[in-house]
mmCIF file of C-alpha atoms in Angstrom:
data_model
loop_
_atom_site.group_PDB
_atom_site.id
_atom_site.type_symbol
_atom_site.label_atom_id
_atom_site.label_comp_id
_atom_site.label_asym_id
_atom_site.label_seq_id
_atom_site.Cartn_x
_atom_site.Cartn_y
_atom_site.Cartn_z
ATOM 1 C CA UNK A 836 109.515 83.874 72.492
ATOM 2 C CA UNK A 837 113.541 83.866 71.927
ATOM 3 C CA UNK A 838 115.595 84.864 74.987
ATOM 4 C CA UNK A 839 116.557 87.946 73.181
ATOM 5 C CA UNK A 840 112.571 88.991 72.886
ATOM 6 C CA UNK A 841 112.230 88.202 76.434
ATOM 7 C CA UNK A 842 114.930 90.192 77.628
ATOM 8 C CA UNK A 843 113.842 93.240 75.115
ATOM 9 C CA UNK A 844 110.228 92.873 77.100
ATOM 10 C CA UNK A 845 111.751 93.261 79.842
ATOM 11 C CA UNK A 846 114.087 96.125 79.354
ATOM 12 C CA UNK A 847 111.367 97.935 77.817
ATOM 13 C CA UNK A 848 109.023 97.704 80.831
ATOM 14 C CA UNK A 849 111.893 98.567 82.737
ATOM 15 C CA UNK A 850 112.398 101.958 80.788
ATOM 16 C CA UNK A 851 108.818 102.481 80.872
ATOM 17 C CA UNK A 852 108.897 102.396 84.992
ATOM 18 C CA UNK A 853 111.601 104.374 84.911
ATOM 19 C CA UNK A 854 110.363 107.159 82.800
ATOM 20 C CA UNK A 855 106.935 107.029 85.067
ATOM 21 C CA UNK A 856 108.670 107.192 88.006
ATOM 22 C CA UNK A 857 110.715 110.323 86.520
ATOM 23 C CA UNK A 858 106.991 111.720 85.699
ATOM 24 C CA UNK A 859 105.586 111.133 88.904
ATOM 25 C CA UNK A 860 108.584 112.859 91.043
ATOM 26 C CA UNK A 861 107.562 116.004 88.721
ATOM 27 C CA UNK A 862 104.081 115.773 90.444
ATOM 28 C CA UNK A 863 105.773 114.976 93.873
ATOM 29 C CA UNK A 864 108.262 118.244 93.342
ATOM 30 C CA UNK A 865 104.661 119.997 92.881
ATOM 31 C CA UNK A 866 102.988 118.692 95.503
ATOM 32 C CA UNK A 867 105.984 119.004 97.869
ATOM 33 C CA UNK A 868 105.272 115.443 99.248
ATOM 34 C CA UNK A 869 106.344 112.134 97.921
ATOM 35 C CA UNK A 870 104.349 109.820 100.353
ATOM 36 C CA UNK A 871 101.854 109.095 97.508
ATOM 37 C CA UNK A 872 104.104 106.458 96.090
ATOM 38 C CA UNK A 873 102.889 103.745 98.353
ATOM 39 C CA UNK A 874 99.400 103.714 96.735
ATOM 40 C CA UNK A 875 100.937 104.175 93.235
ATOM 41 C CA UNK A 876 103.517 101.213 93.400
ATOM 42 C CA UNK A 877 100.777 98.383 93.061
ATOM 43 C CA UNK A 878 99.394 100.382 90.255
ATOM 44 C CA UNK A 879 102.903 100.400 88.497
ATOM 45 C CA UNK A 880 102.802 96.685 88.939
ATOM 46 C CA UNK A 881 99.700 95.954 87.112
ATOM 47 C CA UNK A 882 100.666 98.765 84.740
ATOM 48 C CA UNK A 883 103.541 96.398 83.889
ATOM 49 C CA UNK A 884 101.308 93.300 83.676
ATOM 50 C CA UNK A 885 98.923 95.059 81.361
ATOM 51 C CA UNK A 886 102.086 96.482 78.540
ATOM 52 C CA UNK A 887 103.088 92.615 78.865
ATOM 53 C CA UNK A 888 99.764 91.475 77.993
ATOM 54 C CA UNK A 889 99.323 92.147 74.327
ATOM 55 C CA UNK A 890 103.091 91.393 73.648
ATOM 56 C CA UNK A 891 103.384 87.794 74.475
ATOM 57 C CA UNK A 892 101.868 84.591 73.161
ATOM 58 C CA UNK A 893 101.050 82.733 76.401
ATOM 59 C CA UNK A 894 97.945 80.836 77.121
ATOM 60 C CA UNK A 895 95.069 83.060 77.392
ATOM 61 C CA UNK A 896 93.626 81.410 80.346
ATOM 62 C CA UNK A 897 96.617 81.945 81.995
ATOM 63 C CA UNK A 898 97.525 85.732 80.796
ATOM 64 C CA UNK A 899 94.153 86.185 81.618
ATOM 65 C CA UNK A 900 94.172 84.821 85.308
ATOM 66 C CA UNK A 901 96.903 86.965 86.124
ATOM 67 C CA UNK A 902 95.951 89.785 84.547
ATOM 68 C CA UNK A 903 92.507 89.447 86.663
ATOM 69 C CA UNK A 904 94.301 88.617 89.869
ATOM 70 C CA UNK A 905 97.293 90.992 89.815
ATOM 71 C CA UNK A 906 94.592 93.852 88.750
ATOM 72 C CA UNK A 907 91.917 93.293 91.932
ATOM 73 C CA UNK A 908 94.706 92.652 94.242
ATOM 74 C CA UNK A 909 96.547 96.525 92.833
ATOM 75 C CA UNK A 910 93.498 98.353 92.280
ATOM 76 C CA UNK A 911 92.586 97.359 96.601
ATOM 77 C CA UNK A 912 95.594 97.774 97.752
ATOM 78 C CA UNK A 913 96.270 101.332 95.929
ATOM 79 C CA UNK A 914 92.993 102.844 96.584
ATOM 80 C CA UNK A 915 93.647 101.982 100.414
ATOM 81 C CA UNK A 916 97.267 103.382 100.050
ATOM 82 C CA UNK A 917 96.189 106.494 98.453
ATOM 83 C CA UNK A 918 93.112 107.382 100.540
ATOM 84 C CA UNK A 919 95.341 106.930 103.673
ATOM 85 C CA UNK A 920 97.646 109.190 102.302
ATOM 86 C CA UNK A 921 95.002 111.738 101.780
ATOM 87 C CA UNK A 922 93.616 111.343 105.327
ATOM 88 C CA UNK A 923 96.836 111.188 106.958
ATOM 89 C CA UNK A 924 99.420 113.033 104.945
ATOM 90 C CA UNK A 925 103.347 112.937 104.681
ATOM 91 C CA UNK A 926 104.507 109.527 105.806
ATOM 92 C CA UNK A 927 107.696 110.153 108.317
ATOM 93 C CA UNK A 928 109.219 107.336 107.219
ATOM 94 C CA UNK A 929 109.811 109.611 103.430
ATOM 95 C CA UNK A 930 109.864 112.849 105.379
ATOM 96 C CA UNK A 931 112.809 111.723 107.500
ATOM 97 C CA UNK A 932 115.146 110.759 104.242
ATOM 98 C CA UNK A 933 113.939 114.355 102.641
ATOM 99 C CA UNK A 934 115.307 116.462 105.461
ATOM 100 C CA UNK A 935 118.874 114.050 106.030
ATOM 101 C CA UNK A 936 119.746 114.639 102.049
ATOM 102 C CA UNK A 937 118.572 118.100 102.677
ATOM 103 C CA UNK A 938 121.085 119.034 105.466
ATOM 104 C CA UNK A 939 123.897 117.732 102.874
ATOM 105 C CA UNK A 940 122.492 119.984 100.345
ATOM 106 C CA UNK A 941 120.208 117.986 97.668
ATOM 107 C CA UNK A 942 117.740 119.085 96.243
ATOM 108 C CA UNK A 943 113.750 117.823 96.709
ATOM 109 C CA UNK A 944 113.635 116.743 93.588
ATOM 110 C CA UNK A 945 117.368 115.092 93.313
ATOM 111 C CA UNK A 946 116.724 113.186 96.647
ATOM 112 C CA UNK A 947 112.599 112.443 95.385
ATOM 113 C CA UNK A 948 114.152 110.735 92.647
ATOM 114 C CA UNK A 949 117.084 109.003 93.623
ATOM 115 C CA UNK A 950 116.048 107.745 97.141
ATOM 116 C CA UNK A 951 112.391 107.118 96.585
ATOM 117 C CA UNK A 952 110.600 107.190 92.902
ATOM 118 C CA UNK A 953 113.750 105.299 91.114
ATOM 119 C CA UNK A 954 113.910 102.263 93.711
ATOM 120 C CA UNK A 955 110.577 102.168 93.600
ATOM 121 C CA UNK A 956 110.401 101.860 90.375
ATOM 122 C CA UNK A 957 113.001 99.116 89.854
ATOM 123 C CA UNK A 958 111.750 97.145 92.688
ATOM 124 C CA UNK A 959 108.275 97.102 91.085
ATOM 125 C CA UNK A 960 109.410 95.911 88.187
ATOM 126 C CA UNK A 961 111.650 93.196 90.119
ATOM 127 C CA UNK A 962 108.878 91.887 92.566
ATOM 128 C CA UNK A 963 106.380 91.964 89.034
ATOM 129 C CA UNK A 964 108.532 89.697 87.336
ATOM 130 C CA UNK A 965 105.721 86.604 87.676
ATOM 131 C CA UNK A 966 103.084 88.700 86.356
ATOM 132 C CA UNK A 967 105.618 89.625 83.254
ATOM 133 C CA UNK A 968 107.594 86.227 82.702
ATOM 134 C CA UNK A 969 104.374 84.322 83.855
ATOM 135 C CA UNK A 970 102.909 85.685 79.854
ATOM 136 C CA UNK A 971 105.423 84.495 77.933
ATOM 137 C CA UNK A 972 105.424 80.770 76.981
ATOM 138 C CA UNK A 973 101.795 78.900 75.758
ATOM 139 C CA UNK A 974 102.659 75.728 76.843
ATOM 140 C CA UNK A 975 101.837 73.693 78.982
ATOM 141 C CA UNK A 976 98.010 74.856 79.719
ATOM 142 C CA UNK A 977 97.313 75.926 82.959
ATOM 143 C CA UNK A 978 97.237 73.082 85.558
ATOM 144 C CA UNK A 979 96.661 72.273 88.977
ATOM 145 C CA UNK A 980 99.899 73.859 90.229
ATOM 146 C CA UNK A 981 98.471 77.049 88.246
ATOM 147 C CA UNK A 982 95.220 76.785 89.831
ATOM 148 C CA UNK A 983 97.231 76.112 93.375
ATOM 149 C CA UNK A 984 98.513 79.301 92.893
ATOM 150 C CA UNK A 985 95.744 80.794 91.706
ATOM 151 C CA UNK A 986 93.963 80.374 95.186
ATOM 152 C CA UNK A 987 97.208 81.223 97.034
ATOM 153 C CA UNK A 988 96.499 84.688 95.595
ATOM 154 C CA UNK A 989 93.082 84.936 96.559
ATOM 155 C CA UNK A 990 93.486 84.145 100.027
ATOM 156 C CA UNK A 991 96.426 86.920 99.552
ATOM 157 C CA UNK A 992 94.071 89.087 98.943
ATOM 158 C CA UNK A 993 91.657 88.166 100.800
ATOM 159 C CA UNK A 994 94.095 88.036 104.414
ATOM 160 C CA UNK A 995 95.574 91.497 103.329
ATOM 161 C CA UNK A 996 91.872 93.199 102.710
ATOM 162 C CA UNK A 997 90.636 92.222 105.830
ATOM 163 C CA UNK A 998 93.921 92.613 108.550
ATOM 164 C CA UNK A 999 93.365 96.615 106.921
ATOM 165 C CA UNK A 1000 89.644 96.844 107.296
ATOM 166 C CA UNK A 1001 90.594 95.514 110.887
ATOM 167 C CA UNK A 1002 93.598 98.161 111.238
ATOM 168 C CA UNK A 1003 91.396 101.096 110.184
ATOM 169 C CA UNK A 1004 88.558 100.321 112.132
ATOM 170 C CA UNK A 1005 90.160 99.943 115.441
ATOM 171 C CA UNK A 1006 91.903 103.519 114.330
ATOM 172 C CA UNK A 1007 88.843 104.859 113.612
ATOM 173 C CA UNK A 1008 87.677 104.011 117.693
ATOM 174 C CA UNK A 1009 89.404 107.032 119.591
ATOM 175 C CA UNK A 1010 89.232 105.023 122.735
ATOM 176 C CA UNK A 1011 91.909 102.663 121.103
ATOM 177 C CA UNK A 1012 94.516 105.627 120.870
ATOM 178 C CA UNK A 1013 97.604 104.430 122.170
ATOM 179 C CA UNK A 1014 96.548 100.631 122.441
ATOM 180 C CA UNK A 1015 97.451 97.984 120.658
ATOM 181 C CA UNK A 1016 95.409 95.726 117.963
ATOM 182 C CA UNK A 1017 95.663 92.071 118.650
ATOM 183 C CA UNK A 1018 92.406 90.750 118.061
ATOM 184 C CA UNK A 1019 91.419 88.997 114.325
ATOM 185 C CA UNK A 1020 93.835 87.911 112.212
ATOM 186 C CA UNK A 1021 96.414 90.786 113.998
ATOM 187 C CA UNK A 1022 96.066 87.958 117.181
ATOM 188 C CA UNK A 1023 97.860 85.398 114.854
ATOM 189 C CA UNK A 1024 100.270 87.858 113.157
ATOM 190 C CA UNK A 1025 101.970 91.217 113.603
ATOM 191 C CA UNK A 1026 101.738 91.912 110.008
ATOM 192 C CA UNK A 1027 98.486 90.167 107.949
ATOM 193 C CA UNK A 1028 98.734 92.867 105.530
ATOM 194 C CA UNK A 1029 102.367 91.917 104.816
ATOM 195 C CA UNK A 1030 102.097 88.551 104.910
ATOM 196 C CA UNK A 1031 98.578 88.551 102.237
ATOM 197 C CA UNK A 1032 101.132 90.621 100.140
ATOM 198 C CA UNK A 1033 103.614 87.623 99.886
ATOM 199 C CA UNK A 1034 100.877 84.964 99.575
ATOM 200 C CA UNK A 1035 99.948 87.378 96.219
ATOM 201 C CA UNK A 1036 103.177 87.420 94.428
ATOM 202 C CA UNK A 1037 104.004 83.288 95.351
ATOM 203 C CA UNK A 1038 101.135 82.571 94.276
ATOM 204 C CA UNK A 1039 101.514 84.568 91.056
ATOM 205 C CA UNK A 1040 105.116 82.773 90.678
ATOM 206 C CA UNK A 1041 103.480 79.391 91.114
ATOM 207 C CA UNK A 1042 100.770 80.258 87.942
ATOM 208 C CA UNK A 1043 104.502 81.523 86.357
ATOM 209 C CA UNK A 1044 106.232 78.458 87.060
ATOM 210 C CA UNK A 1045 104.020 76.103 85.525
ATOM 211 C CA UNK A 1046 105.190 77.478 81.655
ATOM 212 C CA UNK A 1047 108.633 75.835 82.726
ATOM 213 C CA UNK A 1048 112.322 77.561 83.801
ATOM 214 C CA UNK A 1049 111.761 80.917 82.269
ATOM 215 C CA UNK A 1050 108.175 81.128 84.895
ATOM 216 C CA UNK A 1051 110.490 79.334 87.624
ATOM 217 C CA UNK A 1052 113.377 82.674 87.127
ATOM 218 C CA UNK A 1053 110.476 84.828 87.824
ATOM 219 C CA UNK A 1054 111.261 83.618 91.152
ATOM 220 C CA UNK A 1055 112.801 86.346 92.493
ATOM 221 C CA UNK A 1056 110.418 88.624 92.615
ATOM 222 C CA UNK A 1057 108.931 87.155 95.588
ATOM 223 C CA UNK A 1058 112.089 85.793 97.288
ATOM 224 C CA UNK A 1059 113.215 89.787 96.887
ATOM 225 C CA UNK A 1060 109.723 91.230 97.831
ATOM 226 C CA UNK A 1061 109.491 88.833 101.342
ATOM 227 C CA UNK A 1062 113.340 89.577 102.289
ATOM 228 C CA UNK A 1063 111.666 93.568 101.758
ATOM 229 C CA UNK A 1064 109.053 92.747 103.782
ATOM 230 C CA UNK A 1065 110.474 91.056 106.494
ATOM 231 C CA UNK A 1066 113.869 92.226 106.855
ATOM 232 C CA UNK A 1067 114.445 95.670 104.655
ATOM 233 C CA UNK A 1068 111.549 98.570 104.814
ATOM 234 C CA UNK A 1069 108.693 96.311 106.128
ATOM 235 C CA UNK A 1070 108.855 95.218 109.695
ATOM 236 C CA UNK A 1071 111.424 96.754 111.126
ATOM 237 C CA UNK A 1072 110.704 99.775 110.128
ATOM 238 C CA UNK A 1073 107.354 99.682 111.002
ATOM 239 C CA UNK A 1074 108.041 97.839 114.228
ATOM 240 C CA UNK A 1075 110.423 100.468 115.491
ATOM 241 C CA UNK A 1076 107.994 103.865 115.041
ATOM 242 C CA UNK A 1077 105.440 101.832 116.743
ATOM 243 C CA UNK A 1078 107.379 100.992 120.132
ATOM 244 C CA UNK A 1079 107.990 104.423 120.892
ATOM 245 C CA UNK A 1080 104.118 105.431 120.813
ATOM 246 C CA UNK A 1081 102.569 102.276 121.920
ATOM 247 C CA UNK A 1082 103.605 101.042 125.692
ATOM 248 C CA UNK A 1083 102.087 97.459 125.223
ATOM 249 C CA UNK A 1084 103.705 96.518 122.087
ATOM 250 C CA UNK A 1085 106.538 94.969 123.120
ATOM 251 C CA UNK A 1086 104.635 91.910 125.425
ATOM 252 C CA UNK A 1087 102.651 92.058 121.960
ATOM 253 C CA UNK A 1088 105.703 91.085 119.956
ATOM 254 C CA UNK A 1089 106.845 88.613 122.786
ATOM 255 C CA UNK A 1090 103.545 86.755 122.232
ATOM 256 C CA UNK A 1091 102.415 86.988 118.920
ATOM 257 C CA UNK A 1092 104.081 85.910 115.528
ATOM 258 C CA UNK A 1093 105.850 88.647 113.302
ATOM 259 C CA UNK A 1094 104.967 86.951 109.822
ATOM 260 C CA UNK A 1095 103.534 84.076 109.348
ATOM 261 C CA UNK A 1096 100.173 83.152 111.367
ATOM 262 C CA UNK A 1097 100.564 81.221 114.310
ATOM 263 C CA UNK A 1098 98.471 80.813 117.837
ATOM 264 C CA UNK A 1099 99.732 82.982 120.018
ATOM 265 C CA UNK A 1100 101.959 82.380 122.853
ATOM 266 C CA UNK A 1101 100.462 82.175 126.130
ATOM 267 C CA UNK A 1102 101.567 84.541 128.858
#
């Protein structure tokens, strides 16, 4: 594909976010709750992956692979999103930029869009980027960087899938209300779901990176997506709600990695 192709594909998955995210804040304006988003985003990702699919000329295997990959990894990670949503309901983190924009006077819908369904949108179609430029270019076959890559992803997956199966079932123990979880993979890292999430989309980018520069531009996506994670919406955000309801956490954080796995330190 020409440059000028490539940057068409991309503009037109871009437009096509965009006018699904302008869909889905109709649905949040009837629902009066925009919290489903979370479990939708990985879906918009592999939405993206799919449209790219039949439009490109890349090598099969490889279209294939991450097609495969990017769809297990979206499909478990947005059912979980979505059935804690239903379970649990409005997410405060969405319900606290709702009710600042309303005492200024927006709208629901006006702040739905422009604060929450629009970046979302964009950003999935940034932090996608492997799984879109990843399709274009045939050449060279899949190697052993793309097969690298490829099992990057899986244990991704695999490190996110559990660290939430963890998470839920200590939630699901009512004698663990108020404690803190630092036992399985959440005894090597604050955040396994966060960090499986950036094993995923490297990984992806190393399969992407193998076609040559146009794959190795794809990198940031996850460059973008682990600043996000680890200094933007993900940890501190997350880190901050949970010190105010959780006594122990802070000798938790003292001792126990934020990101990446590591032993942890010893009292």
């Amino acid at each position: 594909m020409s440059l000028s192709e490539i940057a068409l594909l991309l503009g037109l998955n871009l437009l096509l976010i965009t006018v699904v995210m302008t869909l889905l804040t109709r649905l949040a304006v009837r629902w009066g709750d925009v919290s489903f988003i979370d479990g939708v985003w990985p879906l918009g990702m592999l939405m993206l992956a799919l449209v790219t699919f039949p439009r490109t000329e890349g090598d099969p295997v490889r279209k294939g692979l991450i097609l495969w990959l990017v769809a297990i990894w979206a499909i478990r990670l947005g059912w979980h999103l979505l059935k804690r949503w239903r379970e649990h309901g409005a997410d405060r983190r969405y319900t606290a930029i709702l009710d600042d924009q309303a005492k200024k006077g927006w709208s629901f819908r006006r702040t739905a869009f422009l604060f929450v369904f629009l970046p979302q949108g964009a950003l999935a179609w940034l932090n996608s980027l492997p799984a879109q430029l990843g399709q274009v270019a045939y050449s060279p076959p899949i190697g052993w960087i793309g097969w690298t890559g490829a099992a990057i992803v899986v244990i991704g997956i695999a490190f996110e899938s559990i660290g939430d199966a963890q998470l839920a079932a200590f939630r699901k123990d009512s004698a663990n209300r108020g404690k803190v979880l630092d036992t399985g993979l959440w005894r090597y890292t604050r955040h396994p779901n966060y960090f499986g999430d950036a094993c995923v989309w490297w990984g992806l980018w190393l399969i992407a990176a193998e076609t040559g520069w146009i794959g190795v531009a794809s990198i940031v996506g996850p460059i973008f997506l682990t600043y996000t994670l680890t200094k933007w919406s993900g940890i501190g955000i997350t880190e901050r709600a949970i010190h105010t309801t959780r006594p122990g956490y802070a000798d938790y954080v003292r001792r126990t990695s934020a990101f990446i796995p590591w032993p942890p330190k010893k009292a």
